[in-house]
Amino acid sequence: MSVQSPDRPAIGSADAPPAVPIYRALLPSADALLPYLRIIDANRHYANRGELVRRLETRLREQIAAPGCAVLTAASGTAALQAAILAQTGRADPARPFALIAGYTFVATAMAAEACGYTPVFVDIDPATWAIDPAALRHHDRLARTGIVLAVAPYGRPHDQQAWADFATSTGVPVVIDAAASFEALLRNPATLTGTVPVVLSFHATKAFATGEGGAVIWSDIEGLKRCARAMNFGFLYSRESRAAGFNGKMSEYHAAIGLAALDGWDATAAASARLAARYRAIAVRAGLGDRLILASEIASNYALFRADSRSDALASCACLEAAAIEHRFWYGPGLHREPYFAAHRPAALPATEACAAALLGIPVFPDIDEPAIERIIAALARTAP
Ligand SMILES: *Cc1c(COP(=O)(O)O)cnc(C)c1O
C-alpha cells in the first residue's frame, strides 16, 4: 500500500503516473536466440572462441572496422580495456607507473588501468569535445613516466583516431581509446575511427548494441590483437604455456549468440532509434528546449542529455524530474577524480571536467519509451530552464 499525501500523490499510487526509468534495455527475444542456441547445442562448444564468437567477430569486422583492422571480442568492455592495455605496454613498471586518463568517463576506464598495475592520473578535457585534447597532452608533466594514455569517446561521440595515432608516434607513449558506447559512430564511419590505435567497445546491456555483458577490441595491429587474446586467456596463445600477464576475459558462445541476433535485427533497431530521437527532438523544440537536448546521432542512441547552464540549474532540473518521478543520472558522476575511491589520492582539480559533469544531465531514453513519457520529461525540464 502506498502512503498518500494531500499535496503530492505517492509514487506508485493509483493516480500518480508511473515512474520513468533512466534506461530499460531491450535485447533479442528468446525466439531470435533459438537458432543460435541450437548451434551451441550441436557444437557443445561453450567458451574459448567457438563458432559463434568467430562469426560475431567476422560480422563486426565487416561493419565497424576499417579495412585491415580486425575485431576481437571480450567478456566485457572492461576486460577489453585491460587486454588492450596489456597488449600495448604490459603491466606497469617503476619507470612508467602512470596511466593518463580522461577525468570525464565511467569509472571502468580507470579501474582497468589499476587492474594492470597503473596509477591513474586524471587529465582535464576540452569543453567542446568533452574529451582529452591530444595536442595539449603532449606537454603533460608526467608524460615521461607514463606507460599508457586512456583516451575516451564520451557517450559514443566520435573520437580523433588520427590525432591519437600522431600523438603515439611523436611521444612514443601508447594509447588505448575507450569508445565503449561508440558502436553506432563506428558503423557510420569505420574508416576514420579505427586504425593503428586500439579502440575498445562495451556491449553491456545498457549500450545501444548489446550482448548482455561483452566488449571488443578493434585494431589494425594483428600481432597486437593476438597479445590481447593472450591476455584474455591466462597468457596462453596457441599453447598451454602461460607467457604473459593475463586473466579470463573471453566472451562465451551464449553472449555471442545474443550479439548475432542483435546484428540480425540491427536495421530495425537503428530505424526505430532514429525515429525516437527525431520525435524527442521535436517535442523539445516545441517546448523551446531544442538547443538544450543532446540526442542521437550526435551521441549514442542509448543516451539523452540535457545541457544545463550551471551546476545549480542542473540541480533545479533534477528536483523537477524527481518530483515527476522521472529517473535521471549524471552518467560519469562528478568526474573520476572526485569519486571517493580515486579522490583519496588527492588528484588535481579539473575545471572543465567538473563543469561538464555538473551540467550534462542524463535523462530517460530507451527503445520502447513512449511519447507521453517524453512529454512528461520535457515538461518537467521546461519548468526549470530559463
Ligand atoms: C560502459 C562503459 C564502460 C564499461 O564497459 P563494461 O562492458 O560495463 O565493462 C567503460 N567505459 C565507458 C566510457 C563506458 O560507457
mmCIF file of C-alpha atoms and ligand atoms in Angstrom:
data_model
loop_
_atom_site.group_PDB
_atom_site.id
_atom_site.type_symbol
_atom_site.label_atom_id
_atom_site.label_comp_id
_atom_site.label_asym_id
_atom_site.label_seq_id
_atom_site.Cartn_x
_atom_site.Cartn_y
_atom_site.Cartn_z
ATOM 1 C CA MET A 1 0.000 0.000 0.000
ATOM 2 C CA SER A 2 1.279 3.427 -0.809
ATOM 3 C CA VAL A 3 1.078 6.366 1.514
ATOM 4 C CA GLN A 4 -0.973 9.283 0.210
ATOM 5 C CA SER A 5 -0.154 12.850 0.972
ATOM 6 C CA PRO A 6 -2.654 15.626 0.217
ATOM 7 C CA ASP A 7 -0.356 17.788 -1.933
ATOM 8 C CA ARG A 8 1.622 15.162 -3.798
ATOM 9 C CA PRO A 9 0.492 11.655 -4.658
ATOM 10 C CA ALA A 10 2.984 8.973 -3.634
ATOM 11 C CA ILE A 11 4.894 7.291 -6.424
ATOM 12 C CA GLY A 12 3.160 4.055 -7.293
ATOM 13 C CA SER A 13 -0.272 5.179 -6.112
ATOM 14 C CA ALA A 14 -3.220 4.633 -8.401
ATOM 15 C CA ASP A 15 -3.478 8.243 -9.594
ATOM 16 C CA ALA A 16 0.247 9.005 -9.998
ATOM 17 C CA PRO A 17 1.796 8.422 -13.401
ATOM 18 C CA PRO A 18 4.248 5.515 -13.445
ATOM 19 C CA ALA A 19 7.893 6.298 -12.789
ATOM 20 C CA VAL A 20 10.050 6.660 -15.909
ATOM 21 C CA PRO A 21 13.310 4.714 -15.601
ATOM 22 C CA ILE A 22 16.543 6.207 -16.944
ATOM 23 C CA TYR A 23 17.005 3.153 -19.164
ATOM 24 C CA ARG A 24 15.228 -0.085 -19.923
ATOM 25 C CA ALA A 25 17.284 -2.411 -22.074
ATOM 26 C CA LEU A 26 15.650 -4.455 -24.827
ATOM 27 C CA LEU A 27 17.804 -7.308 -26.075
ATOM 28 C CA PRO A 28 16.901 -10.001 -28.640
ATOM 29 C CA SER A 29 13.997 -12.262 -27.649
ATOM 30 C CA ALA A 30 14.242 -15.939 -26.834
ATOM 31 C CA ASP A 31 12.786 -16.723 -30.274
ATOM 32 C CA ALA A 32 15.502 -14.713 -32.002
ATOM 33 C CA LEU A 33 18.179 -16.505 -29.968
ATOM 34 C CA LEU A 34 16.870 -20.012 -30.533
ATOM 35 C CA PRO A 35 18.567 -20.780 -33.884
ATOM 36 C CA TYR A 36 21.904 -19.781 -32.365
ATOM 37 C CA LEU A 37 21.297 -21.741 -29.159
ATOM 38 C CA ARG A 38 20.666 -24.825 -31.309
ATOM 39 C CA ILE A 39 24.080 -24.330 -32.916
ATOM 40 C CA ILE A 40 25.601 -24.265 -29.427
ATOM 41 C CA ASP A 41 23.704 -27.467 -28.523
ATOM 42 C CA ALA A 42 25.055 -29.183 -31.639
ATOM 43 C CA ASN A 43 28.639 -27.957 -31.225
ATOM 44 C CA ARG A 44 28.907 -28.421 -27.440
ATOM 45 C CA HIS A 45 31.479 -25.671 -27.613
ATOM 46 C CA TYR A 46 30.548 -23.118 -24.959
ATOM 47 C CA ALA A 47 33.606 -20.928 -24.439
ATOM 48 C CA ASN A 48 37.159 -20.372 -25.791
ATOM 49 C CA ARG A 49 36.401 -18.936 -29.224
ATOM 50 C CA GLY A 50 33.760 -21.230 -30.655
ATOM 51 C CA GLU A 51 31.891 -20.878 -33.929
ATOM 52 C CA LEU A 52 29.536 -18.138 -32.734
ATOM 53 C CA VAL A 53 32.283 -15.911 -31.304
ATOM 54 C CA ARG A 54 34.186 -16.223 -34.581
ATOM 55 C CA ARG A 55 31.050 -15.482 -36.629
ATOM 56 C CA LEU A 56 30.313 -12.424 -34.483
ATOM 57 C CA GLU A 57 33.885 -11.140 -34.876
ATOM 58 C CA THR A 58 33.695 -11.571 -38.660
ATOM 59 C CA ARG A 59 30.380 -9.729 -38.954
ATOM 60 C CA LEU A 60 31.598 -6.932 -36.684
ATOM 61 C CA ARG A 61 34.797 -6.605 -38.702
ATOM 62 C CA GLU A 62 32.757 -6.199 -41.892
ATOM 63 C CA GLN A 63 30.607 -3.492 -40.329
ATOM 64 C CA ILE A 64 32.557 -1.433 -37.813
ATOM 65 C CA ALA A 65 36.253 -1.840 -38.661
ATOM 66 C CA ALA A 66 38.410 -0.109 -41.270
ATOM 67 C CA PRO A 67 39.861 -2.364 -43.989
ATOM 68 C CA GLY A 68 42.922 -4.018 -42.462
ATOM 69 C CA CYS A 69 41.560 -3.937 -38.909
ATOM 70 C CA ALA A 70 40.237 -6.972 -37.046
ATOM 71 C CA VAL A 71 37.831 -7.389 -34.135
ATOM 72 C CA LEU A 72 38.468 -9.441 -31.006
ATOM 73 C CA THR A 73 35.536 -9.966 -28.629
ATOM 74 C CA ALA A 74 35.811 -9.893 -24.838
ATOM 75 C CA ALA A 75 33.745 -10.738 -21.769
ATOM 76 C CA SER A 76 33.131 -7.026 -21.091
ATOM 77 C CA GLY A 77 34.284 -3.602 -22.120
ATOM 78 C CA THR A 78 36.480 -3.522 -19.024
ATOM 79 C CA ALA A 79 38.102 -6.840 -19.976
ATOM 80 C CA ALA A 80 38.733 -5.479 -23.475
ATOM 81 C CA LEU A 81 40.338 -2.348 -21.970
ATOM 82 C CA GLN A 82 42.613 -4.419 -19.742
ATOM 83 C CA ALA A 83 43.594 -6.640 -22.650
ATOM 84 C CA ALA A 84 44.365 -3.648 -24.874
ATOM 85 C CA ILE A 85 46.495 -2.050 -22.141
ATOM 86 C CA LEU A 86 48.429 -5.287 -21.549
ATOM 87 C CA ALA A 87 48.885 -5.775 -25.304
ATOM 88 C CA GLN A 88 50.127 -2.207 -25.768
ATOM 89 C CA THR A 89 52.584 -1.955 -22.892
ATOM 90 C CA GLY A 90 52.176 -4.771 -20.339
ATOM 91 C CA ARG A 91 51.786 -4.211 -16.621
ATOM 92 C CA ALA A 92 53.069 -1.006 -15.028
ATOM 93 C CA ASP A 93 56.725 -0.833 -14.085
ATOM 94 C CA PRO A 94 58.598 1.590 -11.807
ATOM 95 C CA ALA A 95 59.919 3.652 -14.732
ATOM 96 C CA ARG A 96 56.404 4.176 -16.137
ATOM 97 C CA PRO A 97 53.896 3.798 -13.314
ATOM 98 C CA PHE A 98 51.251 6.245 -14.576
ATOM 99 C CA ALA A 99 48.188 5.969 -16.785
ATOM 100 C CA LEU A 100 46.927 9.322 -18.059
ATOM 101 C CA ILE A 101 43.135 9.087 -18.110
ATOM 102 C CA ALA A 102 40.346 11.455 -19.111
ATOM 103 C CA GLY A 103 38.644 12.776 -15.989
ATOM 104 C CA TYR A 104 35.264 12.675 -17.706
ATOM 105 C CA THR A 105 34.392 8.997 -18.185
ATOM 106 C CA PHE A 106 32.842 5.991 -16.497
ATOM 107 C CA VAL A 107 34.881 4.535 -13.620
ATOM 108 C CA ALA A 108 35.685 1.394 -15.642
ATOM 109 C CA THR A 109 38.362 3.266 -17.612
ATOM 110 C CA ALA A 110 40.461 3.904 -14.508
ATOM 111 C CA MET A 111 39.619 0.553 -12.912
ATOM 112 C CA ALA A 112 41.067 -1.217 -15.971
ATOM 113 C CA ALA A 113 44.318 0.762 -15.685
ATOM 114 C CA GLU A 114 44.573 -0.035 -11.983
ATOM 115 C CA ALA A 115 43.990 -3.727 -12.632
ATOM 116 C CA CYS A 116 47.088 -3.607 -14.878
ATOM 117 C CA GLY A 117 49.121 -2.003 -12.067
ATOM 118 C CA TYR A 118 48.972 1.627 -13.221
ATOM 119 C CA THR A 119 48.405 4.661 -11.009
ATOM 120 C CA PRO A 120 45.667 6.756 -12.627
ATOM 121 C CA VAL A 121 46.496 10.402 -13.295
ATOM 122 C CA PHE A 122 43.365 12.237 -14.368
ATOM 123 C CA VAL A 123 43.578 14.745 -17.183
ATOM 124 C CA ASP A 124 41.157 17.550 -17.937
ATOM 125 C CA ILE A 125 39.051 17.617 -21.073
ATOM 126 C CA ASP A 126 38.361 20.080 -23.845
ATOM 127 C CA PRO A 127 34.931 21.577 -23.070
ATOM 128 C CA ALA A 128 33.964 21.410 -26.762
ATOM 129 C CA THR A 129 34.653 17.698 -27.303
ATOM 130 C CA TRP A 130 34.314 16.520 -23.662
ATOM 131 C CA ALA A 131 37.490 14.530 -24.372
ATOM 132 C CA ILE A 132 41.235 14.997 -23.848
ATOM 133 C CA ASP A 133 42.882 17.220 -26.456
ATOM 134 C CA PRO A 134 45.835 15.168 -27.740
ATOM 135 C CA ALA A 135 47.792 18.309 -28.651
ATOM 136 C CA ALA A 136 47.540 19.650 -25.084
ATOM 137 C CA LEU A 137 48.567 16.289 -23.632
ATOM 138 C CA ARG A 138 51.975 16.435 -25.328
ATOM 139 C CA HIS A 139 53.034 18.926 -22.666
ATOM 140 C CA HIS A 140 51.788 16.966 -19.634
ATOM 141 C CA ASP A 141 54.415 16.959 -16.872
ATOM 142 C CA ARG A 142 54.016 13.218 -16.166
ATOM 143 C CA LEU A 143 54.345 12.091 -19.789
ATOM 144 C CA ALA A 144 57.936 10.856 -19.395
ATOM 145 C CA ARG A 145 56.788 8.451 -16.669
ATOM 146 C CA THR A 146 53.528 7.429 -18.355
ATOM 147 C CA GLY A 147 53.022 3.852 -19.565
ATOM 148 C CA ILE A 148 49.657 4.305 -21.254
ATOM 149 C CA VAL A 149 47.175 7.008 -22.213
ATOM 150 C CA LEU A 150 43.479 6.124 -21.985
ATOM 151 C CA ALA A 151 41.526 8.480 -24.217
ATOM 152 C CA VAL A 152 37.735 8.340 -24.065
ATOM 153 C CA ALA A 153 34.955 8.862 -26.611
ATOM 154 C CA PRO A 154 32.312 10.160 -24.158
ATOM 155 C CA TYR A 155 28.745 8.934 -24.804
ATOM 156 C CA GLY A 156 29.907 7.415 -28.089
ATOM 157 C CA ARG A 157 30.851 10.758 -29.660
ATOM 158 C CA PRO A 158 33.348 10.276 -32.494
ATOM 159 C CA HIS A 159 36.989 10.344 -31.384
ATOM 160 C CA ASP A 160 40.017 11.527 -33.359
ATOM 161 C CA GLN A 161 41.838 8.283 -34.279
ATOM 162 C CA GLN A 162 44.355 10.150 -36.472
ATOM 163 C CA ALA A 163 45.297 12.705 -33.803
ATOM 164 C CA TRP A 164 45.868 9.915 -31.271
ATOM 165 C CA ALA A 165 47.930 7.947 -33.768
ATOM 166 C CA ASP A 166 50.074 11.069 -34.309
ATOM 167 C CA PHE A 167 50.354 11.579 -30.552
ATOM 168 C CA ALA A 168 51.556 7.989 -30.034
ATOM 169 C CA THR A 169 54.089 8.264 -32.851
ATOM 170 C CA SER A 170 55.551 11.578 -31.759
ATOM 171 C CA THR A 171 55.649 10.904 -27.987
ATOM 172 C CA GLY A 172 56.336 7.165 -28.019
ATOM 173 C CA VAL A 173 53.582 6.722 -25.405
ATOM 174 C CA PRO A 174 50.976 4.134 -26.417
ATOM 175 C CA VAL A 175 47.263 4.966 -26.393
ATOM 176 C CA VAL A 176 44.048 2.988 -25.996
ATOM 177 C CA ILE A 177 40.734 4.637 -26.908
ATOM 178 C CA ASP A 178 37.820 3.750 -24.627
ATOM 179 C CA ALA A 179 34.998 4.096 -27.154
ATOM 180 C CA ALA A 180 32.712 1.900 -25.075
ATOM 181 C CA ALA A 181 29.461 3.386 -26.388
ATOM 182 C CA SER A 182 30.642 4.074 -29.956
ATOM 183 C CA PHE A 183 29.132 1.142 -31.893
ATOM 184 C CA GLU A 184 26.878 3.461 -33.912
ATOM 185 C CA ALA A 185 29.624 6.027 -34.561
ATOM 186 C CA LEU A 186 31.852 3.213 -35.831
ATOM 187 C CA LEU A 187 29.085 1.870 -38.079
ATOM 188 C CA ARG A 188 28.798 5.309 -39.686
ATOM 189 C CA ASN A 189 32.494 5.891 -40.048
ATOM 190 C CA PRO A 190 34.683 2.807 -39.545
ATOM 191 C CA ALA A 191 37.474 4.014 -41.832
ATOM 192 C CA THR A 192 38.366 7.109 -39.813
ATOM 193 C CA LEU A 193 37.572 5.863 -36.292
ATOM 194 C CA THR A 194 39.531 2.595 -36.288
ATOM 195 C CA GLY A 195 43.178 2.052 -37.173
ATOM 196 C CA THR A 196 46.582 1.890 -35.514
ATOM 197 C CA VAL A 197 45.292 2.968 -32.078
ATOM 198 C CA PRO A 198 43.220 0.182 -30.500
ATOM 199 C CA VAL A 199 39.563 1.083 -29.976
ATOM 200 C CA VAL A 200 37.592 -0.626 -27.189
ATOM 201 C CA LEU A 201 33.818 -1.147 -27.203
ATOM 202 C CA SER A 202 31.403 -2.306 -24.497
ATOM 203 C CA PHE A 203 28.382 -4.485 -25.318
ATOM 204 C CA HIS A 204 26.874 -4.117 -21.853
ATOM 205 C CA ALA A 205 23.075 -4.394 -21.744
ATOM 206 C CA THR A 206 22.714 -0.611 -21.420
ATOM 207 C CA LYS A 207 24.667 0.139 -24.596
ATOM 208 C CA ALA A 208 22.930 0.596 -27.975
ATOM 209 C CA PHE A 209 24.394 -2.650 -29.322
ATOM 210 C CA ALA A 210 24.441 -5.190 -26.507
ATOM 211 C CA THR A 211 25.235 -8.814 -25.767
ATOM 212 C CA GLY A 212 24.231 -8.626 -22.076
ATOM 213 C CA GLU A 213 27.849 -8.434 -20.991
ATOM 214 C CA GLY A 214 30.560 -8.166 -23.614
ATOM 215 C CA GLY A 215 33.071 -5.997 -25.378
ATOM 216 C CA ALA A 216 35.635 -5.886 -28.165
ATOM 217 C CA VAL A 217 38.976 -4.500 -29.279
ATOM 218 C CA ILE A 218 39.305 -3.220 -32.859
ATOM 219 C CA TRP A 219 42.819 -2.696 -34.131
ATOM 220 C CA SER A 220 44.907 -2.774 -37.305
ATOM 221 C CA ASP A 221 47.802 -4.426 -35.452
ATOM 222 C CA ILE A 222 47.022 -8.134 -35.839
ATOM 223 C CA GLU A 223 50.002 -9.133 -33.662
ATOM 224 C CA GLY A 224 48.690 -6.687 -31.066
ATOM 225 C CA LEU A 225 45.267 -8.358 -31.198
ATOM 226 C CA LYS A 226 46.974 -11.709 -30.612
ATOM 227 C CA ARG A 227 48.542 -10.227 -27.491
ATOM 228 C CA CYS A 228 45.025 -9.077 -26.457
ATOM 229 C CA ALA A 229 43.735 -12.632 -26.957
ATOM 230 C CA ARG A 230 46.675 -13.970 -24.947
ATOM 231 C CA ALA A 231 45.990 -11.514 -22.114
ATOM 232 C CA MET A 232 42.335 -12.558 -22.017
ATOM 233 C CA ASN A 233 43.231 -16.265 -21.890
ATOM 234 C CA PHE A 234 45.628 -16.507 -18.913
ATOM 235 C CA GLY A 235 48.687 -15.669 -21.008
ATOM 236 C CA PHE A 236 48.117 -18.672 -23.303
ATOM 237 C CA LEU A 237 48.393 -18.346 -27.079
ATOM 238 C CA TYR A 238 48.458 -21.466 -29.265
ATOM 239 C CA SER A 239 49.890 -23.456 -26.325
ATOM 240 C CA ARG A 240 49.264 -24.256 -22.666
ATOM 241 C CA GLU A 241 52.319 -22.257 -21.622
ATOM 242 C CA SER A 242 51.487 -19.001 -19.885
ATOM 243 C CA ARG A 243 53.790 -16.389 -21.437
ATOM 244 C CA ALA A 244 52.414 -13.023 -20.282
ATOM 245 C CA ALA A 245 50.229 -11.353 -17.689
ATOM 246 C CA GLY A 246 46.631 -12.361 -18.189
ATOM 247 C CA PHE A 247 43.191 -13.118 -16.810
ATOM 248 C CA ASN A 248 39.935 -14.662 -18.056
ATOM 249 C CA GLY A 249 38.394 -12.066 -20.358
ATOM 250 C CA LYS A 250 36.870 -14.231 -23.080
ATOM 251 C CA MET A 251 33.351 -13.890 -24.484
ATOM 252 C CA SER A 252 31.180 -17.023 -24.193
ATOM 253 C CA GLU A 253 29.214 -18.589 -27.057
ATOM 254 C CA TYR A 254 25.956 -17.607 -25.332
ATOM 255 C CA HIS A 255 26.890 -13.933 -25.354
ATOM 256 C CA ALA A 256 27.970 -14.208 -28.985
ATOM 257 C CA ALA A 257 24.519 -15.686 -29.777
ATOM 258 C CA ILE A 258 22.908 -12.510 -28.401
ATOM 259 C CA GLY A 259 25.270 -10.372 -30.486
ATOM 260 C CA LEU A 260 24.491 -12.281 -33.694
ATOM 261 C CA ALA A 261 20.736 -11.996 -33.086
ATOM 262 C CA ALA A 262 21.157 -8.280 -32.316
ATOM 263 C CA LEU A 263 23.019 -7.789 -35.614
ATOM 264 C CA ASP A 264 20.241 -9.682 -37.478
ATOM 265 C CA GLY A 265 17.753 -7.143 -36.127
ATOM 266 C CA TRP A 266 20.019 -4.108 -36.277
ATOM 267 C CA ASP A 267 18.390 -2.321 -39.249
ATOM 268 C CA ALA A 268 15.022 -2.275 -37.472
ATOM 269 C CA THR A 269 16.690 -1.224 -34.188
ATOM 270 C CA ALA A 270 18.518 1.642 -35.907
ATOM 271 C CA ALA A 271 15.426 2.862 -37.772
ATOM 272 C CA ALA A 272 13.413 2.857 -34.534
ATOM 273 C CA SER A 273 16.067 4.736 -32.580
ATOM 274 C CA ALA A 274 16.365 7.372 -35.336
ATOM 275 C CA ARG A 275 12.575 7.881 -35.281
ATOM 276 C CA LEU A 276 12.643 8.106 -31.487
ATOM 277 C CA ALA A 277 15.411 10.729 -31.459
ATOM 278 C CA ALA A 278 13.544 12.796 -34.067
ATOM 279 C CA ARG A 279 10.329 12.642 -32.014
ATOM 280 C CA TYR A 280 12.180 13.542 -28.799
ATOM 281 C CA ARG A 281 13.811 16.490 -30.541
ATOM 282 C CA ALA A 282 10.512 17.734 -31.974
ATOM 283 C CA ILE A 283 8.866 17.674 -28.540
ATOM 284 C CA ALA A 284 11.835 19.541 -27.048
ATOM 285 C CA VAL A 285 11.815 22.141 -29.829
ATOM 286 C CA ARG A 286 8.106 22.770 -29.295
ATOM 287 C CA ALA A 287 8.857 23.457 -25.604
ATOM 288 C CA GLY A 288 11.698 25.833 -26.512
ATOM 289 C CA LEU A 289 14.374 23.382 -25.330
ATOM 290 C CA GLY A 290 15.712 22.369 -28.736
ATOM 291 C CA ASP A 291 19.203 23.689 -28.072
ATOM 292 C CA ARG A 292 19.397 22.011 -24.657
ATOM 293 C CA LEU A 293 18.883 18.415 -25.692
ATOM 294 C CA ILE A 294 21.701 16.247 -26.991
ATOM 295 C CA LEU A 295 20.459 13.081 -28.678
ATOM 296 C CA ALA A 296 21.429 10.506 -31.289
ATOM 297 C CA SER A 297 23.132 10.740 -33.713
ATOM 298 C CA GLU A 298 25.310 13.360 -32.010
ATOM 299 C CA ILE A 299 25.754 10.821 -29.194
ATOM 300 C CA ALA A 300 24.926 7.116 -28.938
ATOM 301 C CA SER A 301 21.197 6.326 -29.021
ATOM 302 C CA ASN A 302 21.220 4.835 -25.515
ATOM 303 C CA TYR A 303 21.786 8.333 -24.084
ATOM 304 C CA ALA A 304 19.793 11.553 -23.993
ATOM 305 C CA LEU A 305 21.456 14.512 -22.304
ATOM 306 C CA PHE A 306 20.033 17.769 -21.020
ATOM 307 C CA ARG A 307 22.576 20.583 -21.040
ATOM 308 C CA ALA A 308 22.083 22.928 -18.069
ATOM 309 C CA ASP A 309 23.806 26.305 -17.767
ATOM 310 C CA SER A 310 25.378 25.593 -14.416
ATOM 311 C CA ARG A 311 25.510 23.166 -11.535
ATOM 312 C CA SER A 312 22.676 24.986 -9.732
ATOM 313 C CA ASP A 313 20.457 24.953 -12.852
ATOM 314 C CA ALA A 314 21.166 21.236 -13.275
ATOM 315 C CA LEU A 315 20.203 20.607 -9.669
ATOM 316 C CA ALA A 316 16.969 22.566 -10.142
ATOM 317 C CA SER A 317 16.178 20.367 -13.160
ATOM 318 C CA CYS A 318 16.942 17.277 -11.084
ATOM 319 C CA ALA A 319 14.424 18.423 -8.494
ATOM 320 C CA CYS A 320 11.689 18.877 -11.123
ATOM 321 C CA LEU A 321 12.424 15.473 -12.643
ATOM 322 C CA GLU A 322 12.412 13.929 -9.179
ATOM 323 C CA ALA A 323 9.011 15.452 -8.423
ATOM 324 C CA ALA A 324 7.646 13.983 -11.661
ATOM 325 C CA ALA A 325 9.062 10.508 -10.842
ATOM 326 C CA ILE A 326 11.498 10.671 -13.756
ATOM 327 C CA GLU A 327 14.793 8.929 -13.138
ATOM 328 C CA HIS A 328 17.905 10.878 -14.199
ATOM 329 C CA ARG A 329 21.622 10.392 -13.832
ATOM 330 C CA PHE A 330 24.965 12.138 -14.118
ATOM 331 C CA TRP A 331 26.351 9.226 -16.113
ATOM 332 C CA TYR A 332 30.019 9.940 -15.338
ATOM 333 C CA GLY A 333 29.409 11.072 -11.750
ATOM 334 C CA PRO A 334 31.199 14.236 -10.584
ATOM 335 C CA GLY A 335 34.311 13.366 -12.671
ATOM 336 C CA LEU A 336 36.509 10.371 -11.869
ATOM 337 C CA HIS A 337 38.940 12.386 -9.772
ATOM 338 C CA ARG A 338 36.080 13.160 -7.393
ATOM 339 C CA GLU A 339 34.843 9.609 -6.932
ATOM 340 C CA PRO A 340 35.598 8.768 -3.296
ATOM 341 C CA TYR A 341 37.943 5.910 -4.205
ATOM 342 C CA PHE A 342 40.105 7.998 -6.534
ATOM 343 C CA ALA A 343 39.781 11.222 -4.541
ATOM 344 C CA ALA A 344 41.766 9.507 -1.783
ATOM 345 C CA HIS A 345 44.873 10.078 -3.978
ATOM 346 C CA ARG A 346 44.215 13.858 -3.810
ATOM 347 C CA PRO A 347 44.181 14.436 -7.577
ATOM 348 C CA ALA A 348 44.409 17.905 -9.107
ATOM 349 C CA ALA A 349 41.227 19.884 -9.773
ATOM 350 C CA LEU A 350 39.907 19.505 -13.330
ATOM 351 C CA PRO A 351 37.716 22.537 -14.041
ATOM 352 C CA ALA A 352 36.401 21.558 -17.491
ATOM 353 C CA THR A 353 35.659 18.007 -16.349
ATOM 354 C CA GLU A 354 33.798 19.337 -13.325
ATOM 355 C CA ALA A 355 31.809 21.840 -15.395
ATOM 356 C CA CYS A 356 30.776 19.165 -17.912
ATOM 357 C CA ALA A 357 29.988 16.642 -15.204
ATOM 358 C CA ALA A 358 27.756 19.149 -13.411
ATOM 359 C CA ALA A 359 25.915 20.437 -16.497
ATOM 360 C CA LEU A 360 25.275 17.315 -18.628
ATOM 361 C CA LEU A 361 22.331 15.531 -17.099
ATOM 362 C CA GLY A 362 21.289 12.105 -18.383
ATOM 363 C CA ILE A 363 17.517 11.815 -18.937
ATOM 364 C CA PRO A 364 15.500 8.730 -19.940
ATOM 365 C CA VAL A 365 15.678 7.280 -23.438
ATOM 366 C CA PHE A 366 15.273 3.614 -24.326
ATOM 367 C CA PRO A 367 13.886 1.591 -27.226
ATOM 368 C CA ASP A 368 10.231 1.498 -26.140
ATOM 369 C CA ILE A 369 9.921 4.740 -24.167
ATOM 370 C CA ASP A 370 6.502 6.125 -25.114
ATOM 371 C CA GLU A 371 5.508 9.587 -26.215
ATOM 372 C CA PRO A 372 3.599 10.516 -23.024
ATOM 373 C CA ALA A 373 6.762 9.755 -21.045
ATOM 374 C CA ILE A 374 8.825 12.005 -23.327
ATOM 375 C CA GLU A 375 6.190 14.755 -22.985
ATOM 376 C CA ARG A 376 6.433 14.442 -19.202
ATOM 377 C CA ILE A 377 10.235 14.628 -19.249
ATOM 378 C CA ILE A 378 10.262 17.728 -21.424
ATOM 379 C CA ALA A 379 7.509 19.367 -19.396
ATOM 380 C CA ALA A 380 9.459 18.803 -16.183
ATOM 381 C CA LEU A 381 12.631 20.259 -17.739
ATOM 382 C CA ALA A 382 10.711 23.231 -19.175
ATOM 383 C CA ARG A 383 9.686 24.125 -15.631
ATOM 384 C CA THR A 384 13.322 24.933 -14.732
ATOM 385 C CA ALA A 385 15.028 26.043 -17.906
ATOM 386 C CA PRO A 386 15.207 29.851 -18.231
HETATM 387 C C1 LIG B 1 30.014 1.138 -20.489
HETATM 388 C C2 LIG B 1 31.352 1.760 -20.346
HETATM 389 C C3 LIG B 1 32.471 1.033 -19.899
HETATM 390 C C4 LIG B 1 32.360 -0.322 -19.261
HETATM 391 O O1 LIG B 1 32.034 -1.354 -20.059
HETATM 392 P P1 LIG B 1 31.620 -2.748 -19.390
HETATM 393 O O2 LIG B 1 31.221 -3.558 -20.592
HETATM 394 O O3 LIG B 1 30.484 -2.490 -18.459
HETATM 395 O O4 LIG B 1 32.804 -3.306 -18.705
HETATM 396 C C5 LIG B 1 33.708 1.650 -19.926
HETATM 397 N N1 LIG B 1 33.869 2.935 -20.329
HETATM 398 C C6 LIG B 1 32.829 3.660 -20.735
HETATM 399 C C7 LIG B 1 33.068 5.065 -21.211
HETATM 400 C C8 LIG B 1 31.533 3.120 -20.738
HETATM 401 O O5 LIG B 1 30.491 3.871 -21.134
#
